[in-house]
Coordinates of C-alpha atoms in Angstrom, one line a residue:
X1 CA 44.0 -5.3 6.2
X2 CA 41.5 -2.8 4.6
X3 CA 39.9 0.1 6.5
X4 CA 36.6 -1.8 6.7
X5 CA 38.3 -4.9 8.2
X6 CA 40.2 -2.8 10.7
X7 CA 37.1 -1.0 11.8
X8 CA 35.2 -4.3 12.3
X9 CA 37.8 -6.6 13.7
X10 CA 37.3 -5.1 17.2
X11 CA 33.7 -6.0 17.1
X12 CA 34.2 -9.7 16.7
X13 CA 35.1 -10.7 20.3
X14 CA 32.3 -8.5 21.7
X15 CA 29.9 -10.2 19.4
X16 CA 30.9 -13.6 20.6
X17 CA 29.6 -12.8 24.1
X18 CA 26.0 -11.9 23.3
X19 CA 23.6 -12.1 26.2
X20 CA 22.1 -15.6 26.3
X21 CA 18.3 -15.4 26.7
X22 CA 16.1 -18.2 25.5
X23 CA 14.6 -17.6 22.1
X24 CA 10.8 -17.1 21.5
X25 CA 10.2 -15.8 25.0
X26 CA 7.9 -13.2 23.6
X27 CA 6.8 -14.8 20.3
X28 CA 3.1 -15.4 19.9
X29 CA 1.8 -19.0 19.6
X30 CA -0.6 -17.8 16.9
X31 CA 0.3 -16.2 13.6
X32 CA -1.5 -12.8 13.3
X33 CA -3.0 -11.5 10.0
X34 CA -1.6 -8.0 10.7
X35 CA 1.4 -6.7 12.7
X36 CA 0.9 -3.0 13.1
X37 CA 1.2 0.0 15.5
X38 CA 0.2 3.6 15.1
X39 CA 3.5 4.4 13.5
X40 CA 6.5 2.6 12.0
X41 CA 8.4 2.5 15.3
X42 CA 5.5 0.7 17.0
X43 CA 5.0 -1.6 14.0
X44 CA 8.7 -2.6 14.3
X45 CA 8.1 -3.4 18.0
X46 CA 5.1 -5.7 17.1
X47 CA 7.4 -7.5 14.6
X48 CA 10.2 -7.7 17.2
X49 CA 7.8 -9.4 19.6
X50 CA 6.9 -11.9 17.0
X51 CA 10.5 -12.9 16.4
X52 CA 11.0 -14.0 20.0
X53 CA 14.6 -12.8 19.8
X54 CA 16.3 -11.1 22.8
X55 CA 19.6 -9.7 23.9
X56 CA 20.7 -7.9 20.7
X57 CA 19.0 -5.5 18.3
X58 CA 19.6 -3.5 15.2
X59 CA 18.6 0.2 15.4
X60 CA 17.7 2.0 12.2
X61 CA 16.3 5.3 11.3
X62 CA 12.6 5.5 10.4
X63 CA 13.1 8.6 8.3
X64 CA 12.9 8.3 4.5
X65 CA 16.4 9.6 4.2
X66 CA 17.9 7.5 7.0
X67 CA 16.1 4.2 6.1
X68 CA 18.4 3.7 3.1
X69 CA 21.3 3.0 5.5
X70 CA 19.4 0.0 6.9
X71 CA 18.2 -1.5 3.6
X72 CA 20.9 -4.1 3.7
X73 CA 20.7 -4.9 7.5
X74 CA 18.2 -7.8 7.2
X75 CA 20.8 -10.6 6.7
X76 CA 22.9 -9.4 9.6
X77 CA 19.8 -9.1 11.8
X78 CA 18.8 -12.7 11.0
X79 CA 22.4 -14.0 11.6
X80 CA 22.6 -12.2 15.0
X81 CA 19.0 -13.1 15.9
X82 CA 18.5 -9.4 16.4
X83 CA 15.2 -7.7 15.6
X84 CA 15.3 -4.4 13.7
X85 CA 13.9 -1.5 15.8
X86 CA 13.4 2.1 14.7
X87 CA 13.9 5.6 16.0
X88 CA 13.0 9.0 14.5
X89 CA 14.8 12.1 13.6
X90 CA 15.0 13.6 17.0
X91 CA 17.7 13.7 19.6
X92 CA 16.0 11.2 21.9
X93 CA 15.3 7.5 21.5
X94 CA 11.7 6.6 20.4
X95 CA 9.8 5.7 23.6
X96 CA 8.2 2.5 22.2
X97 CA 11.6 1.4 21.0
X98 CA 13.2 2.2 24.4
X99 CA 10.5 0.1 26.2
X100 CA 11.1 -2.8 23.8
X101 CA 14.9 -2.7 24.4
X102 CA 14.2 -3.0 28.1
X103 CA 11.6 -5.8 27.6
X104 CA 14.0 -7.8 25.4
X105 CA 16.9 -7.4 27.8
X106 CA 19.0 -6.0 25.0
X107 CA 22.7 -5.4 25.9
X108 CA 24.0 -4.7 22.4
X109 CA 22.7 -2.5 19.6
X110 CA 24.1 -2.2 16.1
X111 CA 23.3 1.3 14.7
X112 CA 23.0 1.5 10.9
X113 CA 23.5 5.2 10.5
X114 CA 26.0 7.9 11.6
X115 CA 25.2 10.7 14.0
X116 CA 24.0 12.9 11.2
X117 CA 20.9 10.6 11.0
X118 CA 20.7 8.9 14.4
X119 CA 21.8 11.6 16.7
X120 CA 24.4 11.5 19.4
X121 CA 21.8 12.0 22.0
X122 CA 20.2 8.7 21.0
X123 CA 23.5 6.9 21.3
X124 CA 24.1 8.5 24.7
X125 CA 20.7 7.4 25.9
X126 CA 21.5 3.8 24.8
X127 CA 24.8 3.9 26.7
X128 CA 23.0 5.2 29.8
X129 CA 20.9 2.0 29.6
X130 CA 24.1 0.0 29.8
X131 CA 23.7 -1.0 26.2
X132 CA 26.9 -1.4 24.1
X133 CA 26.5 0.7 20.9
X134 CA 28.2 -0.7 17.7
X135 CA 28.2 1.8 14.8
X136 CA 27.8 0.4 11.3
X137 CA 27.1 3.6 9.4
X138 CA 29.5 4.4 6.6
X139 CA 30.3 7.6 4.7
X140 CA 27.4 6.8 2.3
X141 CA 24.8 4.0 1.8
X142 CA 27.3 2.0 -0.3
X143 CA 29.9 1.9 2.4
X144 CA 27.3 1.1 5.0
X145 CA 26.2 -2.0 2.9
X146 CA 29.9 -3.1 2.8
X147 CA 30.4 -2.6 6.5
X148 CA 27.4 -4.8 7.2
X149 CA 28.6 -7.4 4.8
X150 CA 32.1 -7.5 6.1
X151 CA 30.8 -7.8 9.7
X152 CA 28.9 -10.9 8.7
X153 CA 32.1 -12.4 7.1
X154 CA 34.1 -11.5 10.2
X155 CA 31.6 -13.0 12.5
X156 CA 31.8 -16.3 10.7
X157 CA 28.7 -16.3 8.6
X158 CA 29.0 -18.8 5.6
X159 CA 29.0 -16.1 3.0
X160 CA 29.6 -17.5 -0.5
X161 CA 27.3 -15.2 -2.5
X162 CA 25.9 -11.7 -2.4
X163 CA 22.8 -9.9 -3.6
X164 CA 23.3 -6.6 -5.4
X165 CA 20.6 -3.9 -5.6
X166 CA 20.4 -0.4 -6.9
X167 CA 21.2 2.0 -4.1
X168 CA 18.7 4.6 -5.0
X169 CA 15.5 2.4 -5.1
X170 CA 14.3 0.7 -2.0
X171 CA 12.0 -1.9 -3.4
X172 CA 14.7 -4.1 -5.1
X173 CA 16.7 -4.5 -1.9
X174 CA 13.5 -5.2 0.1
X175 CA 12.4 -7.8 -2.5
X176 CA 15.5 -10.0 -1.8
X177 CA 15.8 -9.1 1.9
X178 CA 14.0 -12.1 3.5
X179 CA 15.5 -14.5 1.0
X180 CA 19.0 -13.2 1.4
X181 CA 18.6 -13.2 5.2
X182 CA 17.9 -16.9 5.5
X183 CA 20.7 -17.7 3.1
X184 CA 23.4 -15.6 4.9
X185 CA 23.7 -13.6 1.8
X186 CA 24.8 -10.0 2.3
X187 CA 23.1 -7.3 0.2
X188 CA 25.4 -4.8 -1.5
X189 CA 24.3 -1.5 -3.0
X190 CA 25.5 -0.1 -6.3
X191 CA 25.0 2.8 -8.7
X192 CA 23.3 2.2 -12.0
X193 CA 26.3 2.4 -14.3
X194 CA 29.3 1.9 -12.0
X195 CA 30.0 -0.5 -9.1
X196 CA 31.3 1.7 -6.2
X197 CA 35.0 1.3 -5.5
X198 CA 34.4 0.2 -1.9
X199 CA 32.1 -2.6 -3.2
X200 CA 34.7 -3.7 -5.7
X201 CA 37.3 -3.8 -2.9
X202 CA 35.1 -5.9 -0.7
X203 CA 34.6 -8.5 -3.4
X204 CA 38.3 -8.6 -4.2
X205 CA 39.2 -9.2 -0.6
X206 CA 36.6 -12.0 -0.2
X207 CA 37.3 -14.5 -3.0
X208 CA 35.1 -17.1 -1.4
X209 CA 32.2 -15.0 -2.7
X210 CA 31.7 -16.8 -6.0
X211 CA 28.2 -15.9 -7.2
X212 CA 25.9 -12.9 -7.1
X213 CA 22.2 -12.2 -7.6
X214 CA 21.5 -8.9 -9.3
X215 CA 18.1 -7.5 -8.4
X216 CA 16.5 -5.2 -11.0
X217 CA 16.7 -4.7 -14.8
X218 CA 19.1 -2.8 -17.0
X219 CA 17.3 0.4 -16.2
X220 CA 18.7 0.4 -12.7
X221 CA 21.8 -1.8 -13.0
X222 CA 23.5 -1.9 -16.4
X223 CA 25.8 -4.5 -18.0
X224 CA 28.9 -2.7 -16.9
X225 CA 28.1 -3.3 -13.3
X226 CA 27.1 -6.9 -14.1
X227 CA 30.5 -7.6 -15.6
X228 CA 32.2 -6.5 -12.4
X229 CA 30.4 -9.1 -10.3
X230 CA 31.2 -12.7 -9.6
X231 CA 29.0 -15.0 -11.8
X232 CA 26.0 -12.7 -11.8
X233 CA 22.3 -13.8 -12.3
X234 CA 19.8 -11.1 -13.0
X235 CA 16.3 -11.2 -11.5
X236 CA 14.1 -8.4 -12.9
X237 CA 10.7 -7.2 -14.2
X238 CA 9.4 -4.2 -15.9
X239 CA 8.6 -2.3 -12.7
X240 CA 10.0 -2.6 -9.2
X241 CA 6.9 -4.6 -8.3
X242 CA 7.3 -6.9 -11.3
X243 CA 10.9 -7.4 -10.0
X244 CA 9.4 -8.4 -6.6
X245 CA 7.3 -10.9 -8.4
X246 CA 10.2 -12.3 -10.4
X247 CA 12.4 -12.6 -7.3
X248 CA 9.8 -14.6 -5.5
X249 CA 9.4 -16.9 -8.6
X250 CA 13.1 -17.4 -9.0
X251 CA 13.7 -18.3 -5.4
X252 CA 10.4 -20.2 -4.9
X253 CA 12.3 -23.4 -4.3
X254 CA 13.9 -22.0 -1.1
X255 CA 10.6 -20.5 0.2
X256 CA 7.7 -21.9 2.1
X257 CA 4.3 -20.4 1.3
X258 CA 2.3 -21.4 4.4
X259 CA 3.2 -17.9 5.7
X260 CA 3.4 -14.9 3.4
X261 CA 4.1 -11.2 4.4
X262 CA 2.6 -8.2 2.6
X263 CA 4.2 -4.8 2.9
X264 CA 4.0 -1.3 1.3
X265 CA 6.9 -0.9 -1.1
X266 CA 6.5 2.9 -1.3
X267 CA 7.2 3.5 2.3
X268 CA 9.4 0.4 2.6
X269 CA 10.0 0.8 6.3
X270 CA 7.7 -2.1 7.5
X271 CA 9.2 -4.5 5.0
X272 CA 12.7 -3.6 6.3
X273 CA 11.6 -4.4 9.9
X274 CA 9.8 -7.6 8.7
X275 CA 12.6 -9.2 6.7
X276 CA 14.3 -11.1 9.6
X277 CA 10.9 -12.3 10.8
X278 CA 10.0 -13.5 7.3
X279 CA 13.4 -15.3 7.1
X280 CA 12.5 -17.3 10.2
X281 CA 9.8 -19.2 8.3
X282 CA 11.5 -18.9 4.8
X283 CA 8.6 -16.6 3.8
X284 CA 8.4 -14.2 0.9
X285 CA 7.6 -10.5 1.4
X286 CA 5.1 -9.4 -1.3
X287 CA 5.3 -5.6 -2.0
X288 CA 2.3 -3.5 -2.9
X289 CA 2.3 0.1 -4.1
X290 CA -0.9 0.7 -2.0
X291 CA -3.1 1.2 -5.1
X292 CA -3.0 -1.8 -7.4
X293 CA -3.2 -5.5 -6.8
X294 CA 0.3 -6.7 -5.9
X295 CA 2.2 -8.0 -9.0
X296 CA 3.4 -11.0 -7.1
X297 CA -0.1 -11.9 -5.9
X298 CA -1.0 -14.3 -8.7
X299 CA 2.1 -16.4 -8.4
X300 CA 2.1 -16.4 -4.6
X301 CA -1.5 -17.5 -4.5
X302 CA -0.7 -20.4 -6.8
X303 CA 1.9 -21.6 -4.3
X304 CA -0.2 -21.2 -1.1
X305 CA -2.3 -23.9 0.5
X306 CA -5.8 -23.5 2.0
X307 CA -4.2 -23.1 5.4
X308 CA -1.7 -20.4 4.4
X309 CA -1.7 -17.1 6.3
X310 CA -1.0 -13.7 4.8
X311 CA 0.2 -11.2 7.4
X312 CA 0.1 -7.5 6.6
X313 CA 3.1 -5.4 7.9
X314 CA 1.8 -2.0 9.0
X315 CA -1.6 -0.5 9.5
X316 CA -4.5 -0.2 7.1
X317 CA -3.2 3.2 5.9
X318 CA -0.2 1.4 4.2
X319 CA -1.6 -2.1 3.5
X320 CA -5.4 -2.2 3.3
X321 CA -7.4 -5.2 4.4
X322 CA -8.7 -5.6 0.9
X323 CA -5.1 -5.8 -0.4
X324 CA -4.4 -8.5 2.1
X325 CA -7.5 -10.3 0.9
X326 CA -6.3 -10.1 -2.6
X327 CA -3.1 -12.0 -1.8
X328 CA -4.8 -14.4 0.6
X329 CA -5.5 -17.5 -1.5
X330 CA -7.7 -19.3 0.9
X331 CA -10.9 -20.0 -1.0
X332 CA -13.0 -21.0 2.0
X333 CA -15.9 -22.1 -0.3
X334 CA -13.6 -23.8 -2.8
X335 CA -15.7 -22.3 -5.6
X336 CA -14.8 -18.7 -6.1
X337 CA -15.3 -19.0 -9.9
X338 CA -18.9 -20.2 -9.2
X339 CA -19.5 -17.4 -6.8
X340 CA -18.1 -14.8 -9.2
X341 CA -20.6 -16.0 -11.9
X342 CA -23.5 -16.0 -9.4
X343 CA -22.7 -12.4 -8.4
X344 CA -22.5 -11.3 -12.0
X345 CA -25.8 -12.9 -12.9
X346 CA -27.7 -11.6 -9.8
X347 CA -26.2 -8.1 -9.9
X348 CA -27.2 -7.8 -13.6
X349 CA -30.7 -9.0 -12.7
X350 CA -30.9 -6.1 -10.2
X351 CA -29.3 -3.6 -12.7
X352 CA -26.3 -3.1 -10.5
X353 CA -22.7 -3.2 -12.0
X354 CA -21.4 -6.6 -10.9
X355 CA -18.0 -5.2 -10.0
X356 CA -19.6 -3.2 -7.2
X357 CA -21.4 -6.2 -5.7
X358 CA -18.2 -8.3 -6.0
X359 CA -16.2 -5.6 -4.1
X360 CA -18.9 -5.3 -1.4
X361 CA -19.0 -9.1 -0.9
X362 CA -15.2 -9.3 -0.7
X363 CA -15.0 -6.5 1.9
X364 CA -17.9 -7.9 3.9
X365 CA -16.9 -11.5 4.0
X366 CA -14.1 -12.4 1.6
X367 CA -16.8 -14.2 -0.4
X368 CA -17.6 -16.5 2.5
X369 CA -21.1 -17.8 2.8
X370 CA -20.3 -20.9 4.9
X371 CA -17.7 -21.9 7.4
X372 CA -15.0 -24.1 5.9
X373 CA -13.5 -27.4 6.7
X374 CA -10.1 -26.6 8.4
X375 CA -8.4 -29.4 6.5
X376 CA -9.9 -29.3 3.0
X377 CA -11.1 -25.8 2.9
X378 CA -14.4 -27.0 1.4
X379 CA -17.6 -25.2 2.5
X380 CA -19.6 -26.7 5.4
X381 CA -23.1 -25.9 4.1
X382 CA -24.7 -26.7 7.4
X383 CA -22.6 -24.1 9.1
X384 CA -23.4 -20.6 7.8
X385 CA -20.8 -17.8 8.2
X386 CA -22.1 -15.4 10.9
X387 CA -19.9 -12.5 12.0
X388 CA -19.5 -11.3 15.5
X389 CA -22.0 -8.5 15.0
X390 CA -24.6 -10.9 13.6
X391 CA -24.1 -10.3 9.8
X392 CA -25.1 -13.4 7.8
X393 CA -23.3 -14.9 4.9
X394 CA -21.5 -13.4 1.9
X395 CA -23.3 -10.0 1.9
X396 CA -23.4 -9.8 5.7
X397 CA -27.2 -9.2 6.1
X398 CA -28.2 -8.3 9.6
X399 CA -31.6 -9.6 10.7
X400 CA -31.7 -6.9 13.3
X401 CA -31.6 -4.2 10.6
X402 CA -33.6 -6.1 7.9
X403 CA -36.2 -8.3 9.7
X404 CA -38.3 -8.5 6.5
X405 CA -35.9 -11.1 5.0
X406 CA -36.0 -14.8 5.6
X407 CA -33.2 -15.6 8.1
X408 CA -33.1 -19.3 7.4
X409 CA -32.6 -18.6 3.6
X410 CA -30.0 -16.0 4.3
X411 CA -28.0 -18.7 6.1
X412 CA -28.6 -21.6 3.7
X413 CA -29.1 -20.0 0.2
X414 CA -26.1 -18.3 -1.4
X415 CA -28.2 -16.9 -4.3
X416 CA -30.8 -15.5 -1.9
X417 CA -28.1 -13.9 0.3
X418 CA -26.6 -12.2 -2.8
X419 CA -30.0 -11.1 -4.1
X420 CA -31.0 -9.7 -0.8
X421 CA -27.8 -7.6 -0.6
X422 CA -28.5 -6.3 -4.1
X423 CA -32.1 -5.3 -3.1
X424 CA -30.8 -3.5 0.0
X425 CA -28.2 -1.7 -2.2
X426 CA -30.9 -0.7 -4.7
X427 CA -33.0 0.7 -1.9
X428 CA -30.1 2.7 -0.7
X429 CA -29.5 4.0 -4.3
X430 CA -33.1 5.1 -4.5
X431 CA -33.4 6.7 -1.0
X432 CA -30.1 8.4 -0.5
X433 CA -28.6 11.5 -2.2
X434 CA -28.5 11.2 -6.0
X435 CA -25.2 11.8 -7.8
X436 CA -25.3 13.1 -11.4
X437 CA -28.1 11.9 -13.6
X438 CA -28.4 8.7 -11.7
X439 CA -26.9 6.5 -14.5
X440 CA -26.6 3.2 -12.8
X441 CA -23.6 2.1 -14.8
X442 CA -21.4 5.1 -13.6
X443 CA -19.6 3.6 -10.6
X444 CA -19.2 7.0 -8.8
X445 CA -23.0 7.5 -8.8
X446 CA -23.2 4.7 -6.2
X447 CA -21.0 6.4 -3.6
X448 CA -23.8 7.3 -1.2
X449 CA -25.6 4.0 -1.7
X450 CA -22.4 2.2 -0.7
X451 CA -22.0 4.5 2.3
X452 CA -25.6 3.7 3.4
X453 CA -25.2 -0.1 2.8
X454 CA -22.6 -0.2 5.6
X455 CA -24.2 2.6 7.8
X456 CA -25.5 6.1 7.0
X457 CA -23.5 7.5 10.0
X458 CA -20.7 9.9 10.6
X459 CA -18.3 6.9 11.0
X460 CA -18.3 6.6 7.2
X461 CA -17.8 10.3 6.6
X462 CA -14.1 10.6 5.3
X463 CA -13.9 13.9 7.2
X464 CA -14.7 12.2 10.5
X465 CA -13.2 8.8 9.9
X466 CA -9.7 9.8 9.2
X467 CA -7.8 6.9 10.6
X468 CA -8.4 4.7 7.6
X469 CA -10.5 4.7 4.4
X470 CA -14.3 4.9 5.0
X471 CA -16.3 1.9 3.9
X472 CA -17.4 3.3 0.5
X473 CA -13.8 4.4 -0.2
X474 CA -12.6 0.9 0.6
X475 CA -15.0 -0.4 -2.0
X476 CA -13.6 1.9 -4.6
X477 CA -10.1 1.1 -3.6
X478 CA -10.8 -2.6 -4.1
X479 CA -12.5 -1.8 -7.4
X480 CA -9.3 -0.3 -8.6
X481 CA -7.1 -3.1 -7.4
X482 CA -9.2 -6.1 -8.5
X483 CA -12.1 -5.3 -10.9
X484 CA -11.4 -2.0 -12.8
X485 CA -7.8 -1.2 -13.5
X486 CA -8.8 2.2 -14.9
X487 CA -9.5 3.4 -11.3
X488 CA -6.5 4.6 -9.5
X489 CA -7.3 5.1 -5.9
X490 CA -4.7 5.6 -3.3
X491 CA -5.3 4.8 0.5
X492 CA -6.6 7.9 2.2
X493 CA -8.2 9.3 -0.9
X494 CA -12.0 9.7 -1.4
X495 CA -14.2 9.7 -4.4
X496 CA -16.0 12.9 -3.4
X497 CA -13.7 15.8 -2.3
X498 CA -13.6 16.1 1.5
X499 CA -14.1 19.8 1.2
X500 CA -17.7 19.2 -0.2
X501 CA -18.7 16.8 2.5
X502 CA -20.0 17.8 5.9
X503 CA -17.4 17.7 8.7
X504 CA -19.1 15.0 10.7
X505 CA -22.6 13.8 9.8
X506 CA -23.7 12.3 6.5
X507 CA -25.0 14.7 3.9
X508 CA -28.6 15.8 3.9
X509 CA -30.8 13.3 2.0
X510 CA -32.1 16.2 -0.2
X511 CA -28.6 17.4 -1.1
X512 CA -27.5 17.6 -4.8
X513 CA -24.2 16.2 -6.1
X514 CA -22.5 16.2 -9.5
X515 CA -20.8 13.1 -10.8
X516 CA -17.1 13.5 -9.9
X517 CA -14.5 13.4 -12.6
X518 CA -13.0 11.3 -13.8
X519 CA -15.9 9.0 -13.8
X520 CA -15.8 5.3 -14.7
X521 CA -18.3 3.1 -16.5
X522 CA -19.2 -0.1 -14.7
X523 CA -19.6 -3.6 -16.2
X524 CA -23.4 -3.7 -16.2
X525 CA -24.7 -6.1 -18.8
X526 CA -27.4 -3.9 -20.4
X527 CA -30.8 -5.5 -20.7
X528 CA -33.1 -3.0 -22.5
X529 CA -36.2 -4.8 -21.4
X530 CA -35.2 -4.9 -17.7
X531 CA -34.1 -1.3 -17.6
X532 CA -37.3 -0.2 -19.3
X533 CA -39.5 -2.3 -17.1
X534 CA -37.8 -1.0 -13.9
X535 CA -38.1 2.6 -15.1
X536 CA -41.8 2.1 -15.9
X537 CA -42.4 0.5 -12.5
X538 CA -41.0 3.5 -10.6
X539 CA -42.7 6.0 -13.0
X540 CA -46.1 4.5 -12.1
X541 CA -45.3 3.7 -8.5
X542 CA -47.6 5.4 -6.1
X543 CA -48.3 5.3 -2.3
X544 CA -51.3 7.4 -1.0
X545 CA -50.3 10.6 0.7
X546 CA -46.6 10.1 -0.4
X547 CA -44.8 12.5 -2.8
X548 CA -44.1 10.9 -6.1
X549 CA -41.1 13.0 -6.9
X550 CA -38.6 10.5 -5.4
X551 CA -40.0 7.7 -7.6
X552 CA -39.7 9.9 -10.7
X553 CA -36.0 10.3 -9.7
X554 CA -35.6 6.6 -9.5
X555 CA -37.4 6.1 -12.8
X556 CA -34.9 8.5 -14.4
X557 CA -32.0 6.5 -13.1
X558 CA -33.2 3.5 -15.1
X559 CA -34.2 5.5 -18.2
X560 CA -30.9 7.5 -18.3
X561 CA -28.9 4.3 -17.9
X562 CA -30.6 2.8 -20.9
X563 CA -30.3 6.0 -22.9
X564 CA -26.6 6.2 -22.2
X565 CA -26.0 2.5 -23.0
X566 CA -23.6 2.0 -26.0
X567 CA -25.7 -1.0 -26.9
X568 CA -29.2 0.6 -27.0
X569 CA -30.9 0.3 -30.3
X570 CA -32.0 3.5 -32.2
X571 CA -35.7 2.4 -31.7
X572 CA -35.3 1.9 -28.0
X573 CA -33.4 5.2 -27.8
X574 CA -36.3 7.1 -29.3
X575 CA -38.8 5.4 -27.0
X576 CA -36.7 6.0 -23.8
X577 CA -36.1 9.6 -24.9
X578 CA -39.8 10.3 -24.8
X579 CA -40.1 8.5 -21.4
X580 CA -37.3 10.7 -20.0
X581 CA -39.1 13.8 -21.4
X582 CA -42.4 12.8 -19.7
X583 CA -40.6 12.1 -16.4
X584 CA -38.8 15.4 -16.5
X585 CA -42.1 17.2 -16.8
X586 CA -43.8 15.2 -14.0
X587 CA -40.8 15.8 -11.8
X588 CA -40.8 19.5 -12.5
X589 CA -44.6 19.5 -11.6
X590 CA -43.8 17.8 -8.3
X591 CA -41.1 20.4 -7.6
X592 CA -43.4 23.3 -8.4
X593 CA -46.0 21.8 -6.0
X594 CA -43.5 21.6 -3.2
X595 CA -42.4 25.2 -3.7
X596 CA -46.0 26.3 -3.1
X597 CA -45.9 24.7 0.4
X598 CA -43.5 27.5 1.2
X599 CA -41.3 25.9 3.8
X600 CA -37.6 25.2 3.9
X601 CA -37.9 21.4 3.9
X602 CA -40.2 21.3 0.9
X603 CA -38.0 23.9 -0.9
X604 CA -34.9 21.7 -0.3
X605 CA -36.6 18.7 -1.8
X606 CA -37.8 20.8 -4.7
X607 CA -34.3 22.0 -5.3
X608 CA -33.1 18.4 -5.5
X609 CA -35.8 17.6 -8.2
X610 CA -34.9 20.7 -10.3
X611 CA -31.2 19.8 -10.0
X612 CA -31.9 16.2 -11.0
X613 CA -33.5 17.3 -14.2
X614 CA -30.5 19.6 -14.9
X615 CA -28.2 16.6 -14.8
X616 CA -30.0 14.6 -17.4
X617 CA -29.3 14.1 -21.1
X618 CA -31.4 15.2 -24.0
X619 CA -32.7 18.4 -22.4
X620 CA -34.7 20.7 -24.6
X621 CA -34.4 24.5 -23.9
X622 CA -37.9 24.8 -22.3
X623 CA -37.2 22.1 -19.7
X624 CA -33.6 23.3 -19.1
X625 CA -34.8 26.9 -18.5
X626 CA -37.7 25.7 -16.2
X627 CA -35.4 23.5 -14.2
X628 CA -32.6 26.1 -14.0
X629 CA -34.8 29.0 -12.8
X630 CA -36.6 26.6 -10.3
X631 CA -33.3 25.4 -8.9
X632 CA -31.9 29.0 -8.6
X633 CA -35.0 30.3 -6.8
X634 CA -35.4 27.3 -4.4
X635 CA -31.7 27.3 -3.5
X636 CA -31.9 30.9 -2.6
X637 CA -34.9 30.3 -0.4
X638 CA -33.2 27.4 1.3
X639 CA -30.1 29.5 1.9
X640 CA -32.2 32.3 3.4
X641 CA -34.0 30.1 5.8

């Protein structure tokens, strides 16, 4: 008998006497769209509650260096009907995990790491709770994977095949975890170029294992390893997330897609805890890197029904709600292609990059104008979608905030709802701090308009709202995931540096901002006539006793957008260049007049006007010098006041 078998033989009889508590005592009757706590340990508790399993548990380390020991524990957890719970690096058991062990009446805990990772103090605490502790940790991650596999064999699991994953990359093992769990298929870890001796020994001593699924390409597991495995089949993609996609495709016949789980593949810890739960419903776990749209999303959506549910594992910091939406195939209007075209047309009519409006509409409503039939998923056009806070339709227009718009049309008319949202966004772009030269096709220039579209409050200040991305940063995150692959935007990031933003309140409306780099062009369909007409409208716009400077700033936004358009004709460029020059001079005159009022508020507005001119293209030396000296002088006065 090998050393692994000897070490595990004594566990068998104890495992046959598991505490018998009815299953699903704690499981919810409804399927949530997110299982999350404030940390990985609490998320694991939420997942454990959902399984309904009691009496036995797996305890793994939540640390990045300790989690690798538990990568292969999913199949054992599923076989034992034991949720995977977590504890941190300290010498005491995590408090949420401890409470969960009590609630689930756990009498036996399998520990996936040695005392170098899960400390002796934690084991002693478990024993003091009258819990039997069963150590599974080996000398390294490879031995641990073998000990877990051998225990499954010894307990009588019908093991005839194994999954093999690269031991130094978490995503591949997690991609197969739920699939292997429901198939009683142990997961073994390997090096890239050599199958560890202890893995070879396990396979030799278990000749009933006749096939193997190899997860990952030749870059992580080469042909030498493949040749040492029983009847191997490789499942791989270019990246780890492509491999996740390929694994789900290859095993689609054994999966149900009415329930899908989404987890962060970089952290990995929530996918680890979620694997046994996903196995309960034969569900796939889709992995995301937290930035891009999940590679497996397209295929999974093709397999889901209108009633399918996507559940995010972990909080918004690791799996954003927009990412969950990207995987959720439920087209509640049954006409997303039509809606996409409507948004493009109406956004272009309002000279707004359509990608921005698409992202706003997705975050606001998931492109939902009407309630849907629960059976067919088709829109119920007599039942408008109204959120709990009173927002109406696809753009979530609030009559309380915008009483000037027709409420009945907001409810019944999709085009009117989209157009109203565009008009509101345009008003925000005009009235709130300008970024750069105001070019409307530079996505970053819309940052403050997006902020104001949701609410011009401290709750959307990234320095204040640190628990998850602020609204406008969620929009940019979705832009990168769905509409503009050039944008790479990680959760927790922000388009404008936090150091430049106030600590709590929104920026002053007269503040001046440069376009951040890198900047990204939008997808505005340039219409020279429309841009020129809108620029002329604001250039000539006048309200008695109201300063005209802000309207010149708005006119410049249209003129500069046209001037910078790659499609503008040379004739139009000459015309618009002269219009820009005239607007510069008028804006500088407005700024000079404000300076003469000799108060801090007027000087701050004047500084914005001078600065706006400095950001523009096609500056001659006279205008540049006039704007530069004006900005320097007014800024000094504002700072002194």
